[in-house]
Amino acid sequence: MSQIVLRNISRRFGANWALKQVNLEVREGEFFSLLGPSGCGKTTLLNIIAGFLEPTTGEVYIGGRDITGLAPYRRDIGMVFQNYALFPHLNVFENVAYGLRIRKMKKAEIAARVERCLAAVRLEGFAERMPHQLSGGQQQRVAIARALATEPKVLLLDEPLSNLDAKLRKDMQTELRSLQRRVGITTILVTHDQEEALSLSDRIGILGDGELKQVGTPLEIYRRPANRFVAEFIGQVNLIEAQALPGADRPPGTLAFAARGHFAAPGEPLRLYAEEHPSLAGRESVLFMLRPERIRLSPEPPEGAAGVVELRIESVVYAGSAVRIAGVLPGGGELSALSSDPSFPVLPEPGGILYASWEPGDLIPIE
Amino acid sequence: MARTNRTPGAESAGKYRRNLFSWVMLTPGLIFLGAFLAVPFLLLFVISFRDVDNWMNMLPTYSLNQYLEVFTSRFYLHMIWTTLWVAVATTVICIALAYPAAYLLVRAPNRTVRTALYVILVSPLLTSVVIRTFAWIVLLAQNGLVNEVLMKLALISEPLRLLWNLGAVIIAYVQVMLPFAVLPIATSMGEIDPRLRQASMSLGAGRLRTFWKVTLPLTIPGMMSGAIIVFSLAAGSYITPLLVGGRLQPLLPLAIYQQVLQVANLPLGAAMSITLLILVGVLVAGMGLILRRWEGRMHG
Amino acid sequence: MDDREMTGASARRRRRFDGWTLLVWIAGGAVYLFLVVPVLVIILSAFSPNPYPEFPPTEFSLRWFREVFQSEPWMRAIGFSLWLMVIVTALTVALGTTAAYGISRLEFRGKQALLSFMLSPLMIPQVVMGIALLYLFTAMGIIRTMAGLVIGHILVSFPYVIRTVGVSLSNLDPKLERASMSLGAGPVQTFFRITLPLIRPGIVAGGVFSAVTSFGEVSISLFVVSPSNMTVPVRIFNYIDQTFDPSVNAISVLFIAVAVLALIIIERTIGLTKVM
């Protein structure tokens, strides 16, 4: 059953449409991320779900009920804000108890519930502290405990980890995910950090210019981006436009294409072989995506590869676990590749020559 | 080159020069305040212990007689009590009215409206208190505007006696001092992260509850600094009560003014002044303490 | 009707009506009305030919303004007040700016107490300050002189300059002064070449506040002023304490005009919202 349904949501600010006809269904218990560059409308969308903004058109349903016109305090949601928004005049206990006191729960019940929530975020013994006495990570956990204390139907997270330093962010990601699994609460995370979205979510919605560009599992989003926007936004890509060569020689089970702008030798377009795919049937021109980590680099031309091209090294960036190498094809056209550290006992030098190859299945047609 | 690797001695010499300069800058102001703020209050304090003869001439003897008179006569005790409650009433009304006014200022839909509200708030502060009080005489007098309008509407047949009572004093006080309460509360309100209100609402609190549990506690700093100014002004002014309340109102500042300029019993006037100063000082210090406690709780 | 239009219409229908917000706006509007009505009344009365204010006004006349401008005592008081204002403003700005700079650049025990002392004239009951100065000036022999009046006015204007200049100083990036000193400028040169130009908005605002405070001061002036050389507010006070004269309305309009002028200066130099 779908827990959160957005139907035809649009929102206008003055003359600008921040959101255009967004349709989305988030399933019960799902961890869903809204991912997009800043200004794409993701926070607007979250605020519409929370009730802080009203959509110009469209409806919001939670658990089958239309809540579009409902005030935020009647929606039964939990929300965690980017700066945590802990009440500075209340201590940790009072912050977590806030929603329970609003609901007029009994004192003993509140105490028990708060204790449980603080234990869930590993903050036992911090009840008496004031927010300003806590570290960023601790404040973050109080904010999560406060949002979960009222046992809401939906948890909304607005860039909750972006104020933490890199190491702490990784730890909190793991913790957040396991907490969400344990509680089983339907969760929407807004983030601009693709790695965070990929590693945490059951599904991801990519927003760009107020439109939902693709919805899918992290695997689908990364491996088969639906369009150029998603391909360029998620990870590093080589995008290659190509022209079909229907009659050309080709390995079995593949189709042949001639790249535009990429030349194996001066004036000779790079020949590409892509796996046969229904979406390629009868198409004249195709945009292919080639992930850098799919490109194999070797000092000598490898045997038996479907396509091998010579690459003159332009730059080498060593990043610890990986080496990023950018190069130019003999006739022009750039290609960037990512290799794991052990594949180069000695780092190649700019100006040197490497041979790049890939499998037909690595060329992903998009659009 | 020599400048870049200075010895520690040279560095502390530079610091010494800077500090010396700062002290030189501070000194004229300090001397002025010492001579014309500290010295007169010492003088006032000393005079308050002097005795007077029957013709109000100061005698060279010292005693507690003036303070005994202030604190044993029913007349003066009643006066102290009235002064305090008029000041407290003024403060409470000002704070209560200041919240909606501050809300409008913070939420003004555009710059023009905000500037207009600011002008309404700030211009009274820049106009002499005599003129602001005079406006209330024009409004509340027997043949004043309020009476005229009420008579024209046939709501009353005889003019009401609106002036010359403590109610008139409080109304005029509130109008004169309201901006002092609105401005700090508006500042506090503007500094509240809107996400705190959103957090409160997401946890199920409606607008009214969010105001009581989030907005109000977080504006306590502004509220207290407003209250401190309004209270000390209301407890220490004599112009407004004299003009709209009349000479006979049992208010300490009024009595001090008359004691000094009309009766010319200087030591008694001094003792009453010191009493007023201490009363205001204690209450203001108390409010200041609450303010600092609260800020300490929130920010450490 | 297509699907999109329908959803738009239904969303609008459900838009919630917010009673509390409306109530607060009405209450706030009433408060601003309460603040502004007395001022409007004075302005209306000043332009009415009748000795007593009436509402609604029936005629427009400049009679009371003419009377003020033709009255030798009023004009002398205005001249005296303006002259006083100029002296007080200049002295207060000089004393206040240097003191605010000194205290902001020093760290010592009791700094906070000293700052409170410097701001205390805002909070000390004015009647008490008035009689304390009366006693002192009597002892010094400068009672009922211009000097006494100047001192009293500086005392009440001083905290405003400390505050506005203090705010400007605390907003000043300390690195700028350090940069100047690292380039070889001493503290004095740094103050005049870097600090002073950068805190000018605060100084202007402090000056405007001093000017307006001095121009309108009455509580202390009443104790120390000489009957032969009265300031305008003291003269107004004596007038309305004894009789009712509509020319006070006209004088008041002049004061309000000065206040509005001061506001415009503040708005132009630093912006209203930043000072208060």
CSV table of C-alpha atoms in Angstrom, one decimal, chain B residues 47-287:
chain,number,residue,atom,x,y,z
B,47,ILE,CA,22.9,65.5,51.7
B,48,SER,CA,20.2,63.0,52.4
B,49,PHE,CA,21.7,62.5,55.9
B,50,ARG,CA,21.8,66.2,56.7
B,51,ASP,CA,19.3,67.8,59.2
B,52,VAL,CA,17.3,70.9,58.5
B,53,ASP,CA,15.9,73.6,60.8
B,54,ASN,CA,12.4,74.9,60.7
B,55,TRP,CA,13.2,77.3,57.8
B,56,MET,CA,14.5,74.4,55.7
B,57,ASN,CA,18.1,75.5,56.1
B,58,MET,CA,20.6,72.7,56.1
B,59,LEU,CA,22.3,72.1,59.5
B,60,PRO,CA,25.9,70.8,59.7
B,61,THR,CA,24.7,67.7,61.6
B,62,TYR,CA,24.1,64.2,60.1
B,63,SER,CA,21.3,61.7,61.1
B,64,LEU,CA,18.8,59.3,59.6
B,65,ASN,CA,15.9,61.6,60.3
B,66,GLN,CA,15.0,62.1,56.6
B,67,TYR,CA,14.9,58.4,56.0
B,68,LEU,CA,12.9,57.9,59.2
B,69,GLU,CA,10.4,60.4,57.9
B,70,VAL,CA,10.1,58.6,54.5
B,71,PHE,CA,9.7,55.1,55.9
B,72,THR,CA,7.5,55.8,58.9
B,73,SER,CA,4.9,58.2,57.5
B,74,ARG,CA,1.8,56.5,56.0
B,75,PHE,CA,1.8,59.2,53.4
B,76,TYR,CA,5.2,58.4,51.9
B,77,LEU,CA,4.7,54.6,52.2
B,78,HIS,CA,1.5,54.9,50.3
B,79,MET,CA,3.3,57.0,47.7
B,80,ILE,CA,6.1,54.4,47.3
B,81,TRP,CA,3.4,51.8,46.8
B,82,THR,CA,1.5,53.8,44.3
B,83,THR,CA,4.7,54.7,42.4
B,84,LEU,CA,5.6,51.0,42.1
B,85,TRP,CA,2.2,49.7,41.0
B,86,VAL,CA,1.8,52.5,38.4
B,87,ALA,CA,5.2,51.5,37.0
B,88,VAL,CA,4.4,47.8,37.1
B,89,ALA,CA,1.0,48.3,35.5
B,90,THR,CA,2.6,50.5,32.8
B,91,THR,CA,5.2,47.8,32.2
B,92,VAL,CA,2.8,44.9,32.0
B,93,ILE,CA,0.4,46.8,29.6
B,94,CYS,CA,3.3,47.9,27.4
B,95,ILE,CA,4.7,44.3,27.2
B,96,ALA,CA,1.2,42.9,26.4
B,97,LEU,CA,0.6,45.5,23.7
B,98,ALA,CA,4.2,45.2,22.4
B,99,TYR,CA,3.8,41.5,21.2
B,100,PRO,CA,1.2,42.1,18.5
B,101,ALA,CA,3.0,45.3,17.4
B,102,ALA,CA,6.3,43.4,17.2
B,103,TYR,CA,4.7,40.6,15.3
B,104,LEU,CA,3.4,43.0,12.7
B,105,LEU,CA,6.9,44.6,12.4
B,106,VAL,CA,8.6,41.2,12.0
B,107,ARG,CA,6.0,39.9,9.5
B,108,ALA,CA,5.5,43.1,7.6
B,109,PRO,CA,4.8,41.9,4.0
B,110,ASN,CA,7.2,44.4,2.4
B,111,ARG,CA,9.8,47.0,3.0
B,112,THR,CA,7.4,50.0,2.6
B,113,VAL,CA,5.0,48.7,5.3
B,114,ARG,CA,7.9,47.8,7.6
B,115,THR,CA,9.4,51.3,7.2
B,116,ALA,CA,6.1,52.9,7.9
B,117,LEU,CA,5.7,50.9,11.1
B,118,TYR,CA,9.2,51.8,12.1
B,119,VAL,CA,8.5,55.5,11.6
B,120,ILE,CA,5.4,55.2,13.8
B,121,LEU,CA,7.4,53.4,16.5
B,122,VAL,CA,10.6,55.5,16.4
B,123,SER,CA,9.3,59.0,15.8
B,124,PRO,CA,7.7,59.3,19.3
B,125,LEU,CA,11.2,58.4,20.7
B,126,LEU,CA,12.5,61.4,18.9
B,127,THR,CA,9.8,63.8,19.9
B,128,SER,CA,10.0,65.6,23.3
B,129,VAL,CA,8.1,63.9,26.1
B,130,VAL,CA,6.4,67.3,26.8
B,131,ILE,CA,4.9,67.2,23.3
B,132,ARG,CA,3.8,63.6,23.5
B,133,THR,CA,2.1,64.3,26.9
B,134,PHE,CA,0.6,67.5,25.6
B,135,ALA,CA,-1.2,65.4,22.9
B,136,TRP,CA,-3.0,63.6,25.7
B,137,ILE,CA,-4.1,66.8,27.3
B,138,VAL,CA,-5.6,67.8,23.9
B,139,LEU,CA,-7.3,64.5,23.7
B,140,LEU,CA,-8.5,64.0,27.3
B,141,ALA,CA,-9.3,67.5,28.5
B,142,GLN,CA,-12.9,68.6,29.4
B,143,ASN,CA,-13.2,70.3,26.1
B,144,GLY,CA,-10.8,67.8,24.5
B,145,LEU,CA,-11.3,65.6,21.5
B,146,VAL,CA,-12.5,62.4,23.2
B,147,ASN,CA,-15.2,64.3,25.0
B,148,GLU,CA,-16.2,66.2,22.0
B,149,VAL,CA,-16.5,63.1,19.9
B,150,LEU,CA,-18.5,61.2,22.6
B,151,MET,CA,-20.8,64.2,23.0
B,152,LYS,CA,-21.3,64.5,19.2
B,153,LEU,CA,-22.2,60.8,19.1
B,154,ALA,CA,-24.6,61.5,22.0
B,155,LEU,CA,-23.1,58.7,24.1
B,156,ILE,CA,-22.6,61.2,27.0
B,157,SER,CA,-24.4,64.4,27.9
B,158,GLU,CA,-21.7,65.9,30.1
B,159,PRO,CA,-18.0,65.9,29.5
B,160,LEU,CA,-16.2,63.1,31.3
B,161,ARG,CA,-13.4,63.9,33.7
B,162,LEU,CA,-10.7,62.0,31.9
B,163,LEU,CA,-7.6,64.0,33.0
B,164,TRP,CA,-6.1,64.4,36.5
B,165,ASN,CA,-6.2,60.8,37.6
B,166,LEU,CA,-3.8,57.8,37.6
B,167,GLY,CA,-5.7,56.2,34.7
B,168,ALA,CA,-4.7,59.1,32.5
B,169,VAL,CA,-1.1,58.9,33.8
B,170,ILE,CA,-1.0,55.2,32.9
B,171,ILE,CA,-2.5,55.7,29.4
B,172,ALA,CA,-0.1,58.5,28.6
B,173,TYR,CA,2.9,56.5,30.0
B,174,VAL,CA,1.9,53.4,27.9
B,175,GLN,CA,1.8,55.5,24.7
B,176,VAL,CA,5.0,57.3,25.5
B,177,MET,CA,7.0,54.2,26.4
B,178,LEU,CA,5.5,51.5,24.2
B,179,PRO,CA,8.2,51.8,21.5
B,180,PHE,CA,10.9,50.9,24.1
B,181,ALA,CA,9.1,47.6,24.6
B,182,VAL,CA,8.2,46.9,21.0
B,183,LEU,CA,11.7,47.3,19.6
B,184,PRO,CA,13.7,44.8,21.7
B,185,ILE,CA,10.8,42.3,21.5
B,186,ALA,CA,10.7,42.6,17.7
B,187,THR,CA,14.5,42.1,17.6
B,188,SER,CA,14.2,38.9,19.7
B,189,MET,CA,11.3,37.7,17.6
B,190,GLY,CA,13.2,38.4,14.3
B,191,GLU,CA,16.1,36.3,15.6
B,192,ILE,CA,14.0,33.2,16.2
B,193,ASP,CA,14.8,30.5,13.6
B,194,PRO,CA,11.5,30.0,11.7
B,195,ARG,CA,12.4,26.2,11.7
B,196,LEU,CA,11.8,26.2,15.5
B,197,ARG,CA,8.2,27.1,14.9
B,198,GLN,CA,8.0,24.6,12.1
B,199,ALA,CA,9.5,21.9,14.4
B,200,SER,CA,6.9,22.8,17.1
B,201,MET,CA,4.0,22.5,14.5
B,202,SER,CA,5.4,19.2,13.1
B,203,LEU,CA,5.2,17.8,16.6
B,204,GLY,CA,1.5,18.7,16.8
B,205,ALA,CA,1.4,22.1,18.5
B,206,GLY,CA,-1.0,24.6,17.0
B,207,ARG,CA,-0.2,28.3,16.5
B,208,LEU,CA,-1.3,29.4,19.9
B,209,ARG,CA,0.5,26.6,21.7
B,210,THR,CA,3.6,27.3,19.6
B,211,PHE,CA,3.5,30.9,20.7
B,212,TRP,CA,3.3,30.0,24.4
B,213,LYS,CA,5.9,27.2,24.3
B,214,VAL,CA,8.4,28.5,21.7
B,215,THR,CA,8.0,32.1,20.7
B,216,LEU,CA,7.3,33.6,24.1
B,217,PRO,CA,10.1,31.8,26.0
B,218,LEU,CA,12.5,32.7,23.2
B,219,THR,CA,11.6,36.4,23.3
B,220,ILE,CA,12.1,36.6,27.1
B,221,PRO,CA,15.5,38.4,26.5
B,222,GLY,CA,13.8,41.1,24.5
B,223,MET,CA,10.8,41.2,26.8
B,224,MET,CA,13.1,41.7,29.9
B,225,SER,CA,15.2,44.4,28.3
B,226,GLY,CA,12.0,46.2,27.3
B,227,ALA,CA,10.5,45.8,30.7
B,228,ILE,CA,13.6,47.1,32.4
B,229,ILE,CA,13.6,50.4,30.4
B,230,VAL,CA,9.8,50.9,30.6
B,231,PHE,CA,9.8,50.2,34.3
B,232,SER,CA,12.7,52.5,35.1
B,233,LEU,CA,11.2,55.3,33.0
B,234,ALA,CA,7.8,54.9,34.4
B,235,ALA,CA,9.1,54.9,38.0
B,236,GLY,CA,11.3,57.9,37.5
B,237,SER,CA,9.4,60.4,35.3
B,238,TYR,CA,7.6,63.4,36.7
B,239,ILE,CA,6.8,65.4,33.5
B,240,THR,CA,3.9,63.1,32.3
B,241,PRO,CA,2.2,62.6,35.7
B,242,LEU,CA,2.5,66.3,36.5
B,243,LEU,CA,0.8,67.3,33.2
B,244,VAL,CA,-1.9,64.7,32.9
B,245,GLY,CA,-2.2,63.6,36.5
B,246,GLY,CA,-1.9,66.8,38.3
B,247,ARG,CA,0.3,67.9,41.2
B,248,LEU,CA,-1.5,65.9,43.8
B,249,GLN,CA,-0.9,62.4,42.5
B,250,PRO,CA,0.9,60.3,45.2
B,251,LEU,CA,3.9,59.6,43.0
B,252,LEU,CA,7.4,59.7,44.3
B,253,PRO,CA,9.1,61.5,41.4
B,254,LEU,CA,6.4,64.2,41.6
B,255,ALA,CA,6.9,64.6,45.3
B,256,ILE,CA,10.6,64.9,44.9
B,257,TYR,CA,10.2,67.6,42.3
B,258,GLN,CA,7.9,69.6,44.6
B,259,GLN,CA,10.0,69.0,47.7
B,260,VAL,CA,13.0,70.4,46.0
B,261,LEU,CA,11.7,73.2,43.8
B,262,GLN,CA,8.8,74.4,46.0
B,263,VAL,CA,9.2,73.3,49.6
B,264,ALA,CA,13.0,73.5,49.3
B,265,ASN,CA,13.6,70.8,51.9
B,266,LEU,CA,16.8,69.6,50.1
B,267,PRO,CA,17.8,66.8,52.5
B,268,LEU,CA,14.3,65.2,52.4
B,269,GLY,CA,14.2,65.5,48.6
B,270,ALA,CA,17.6,63.8,48.6
B,271,ALA,CA,16.5,61.0,50.9
B,272,MET,CA,13.4,60.4,48.7
B,273,SER,CA,15.6,60.4,45.6
B,274,ILE,CA,18.0,57.9,47.1
B,275,THR,CA,15.0,55.8,48.1
B,276,LEU,CA,13.6,55.9,44.6
B,277,LEU,CA,17.0,55.2,43.1
B,278,ILE,CA,17.5,52.1,45.3
B,279,LEU,CA,13.9,50.8,44.6
B,280,VAL,CA,14.4,51.1,40.9
B,281,GLY,CA,17.9,49.8,41.1
B,282,VAL,CA,16.9,46.7,43.0
B,283,LEU,CA,14.0,45.9,40.7
B,284,VAL,CA,16.0,46.5,37.6
B,285,ALA,CA,18.8,44.4,38.9
B,286,GLY,CA,16.3,41.6,39.7
B,287,MET,CA,15.0,41.7,36.1
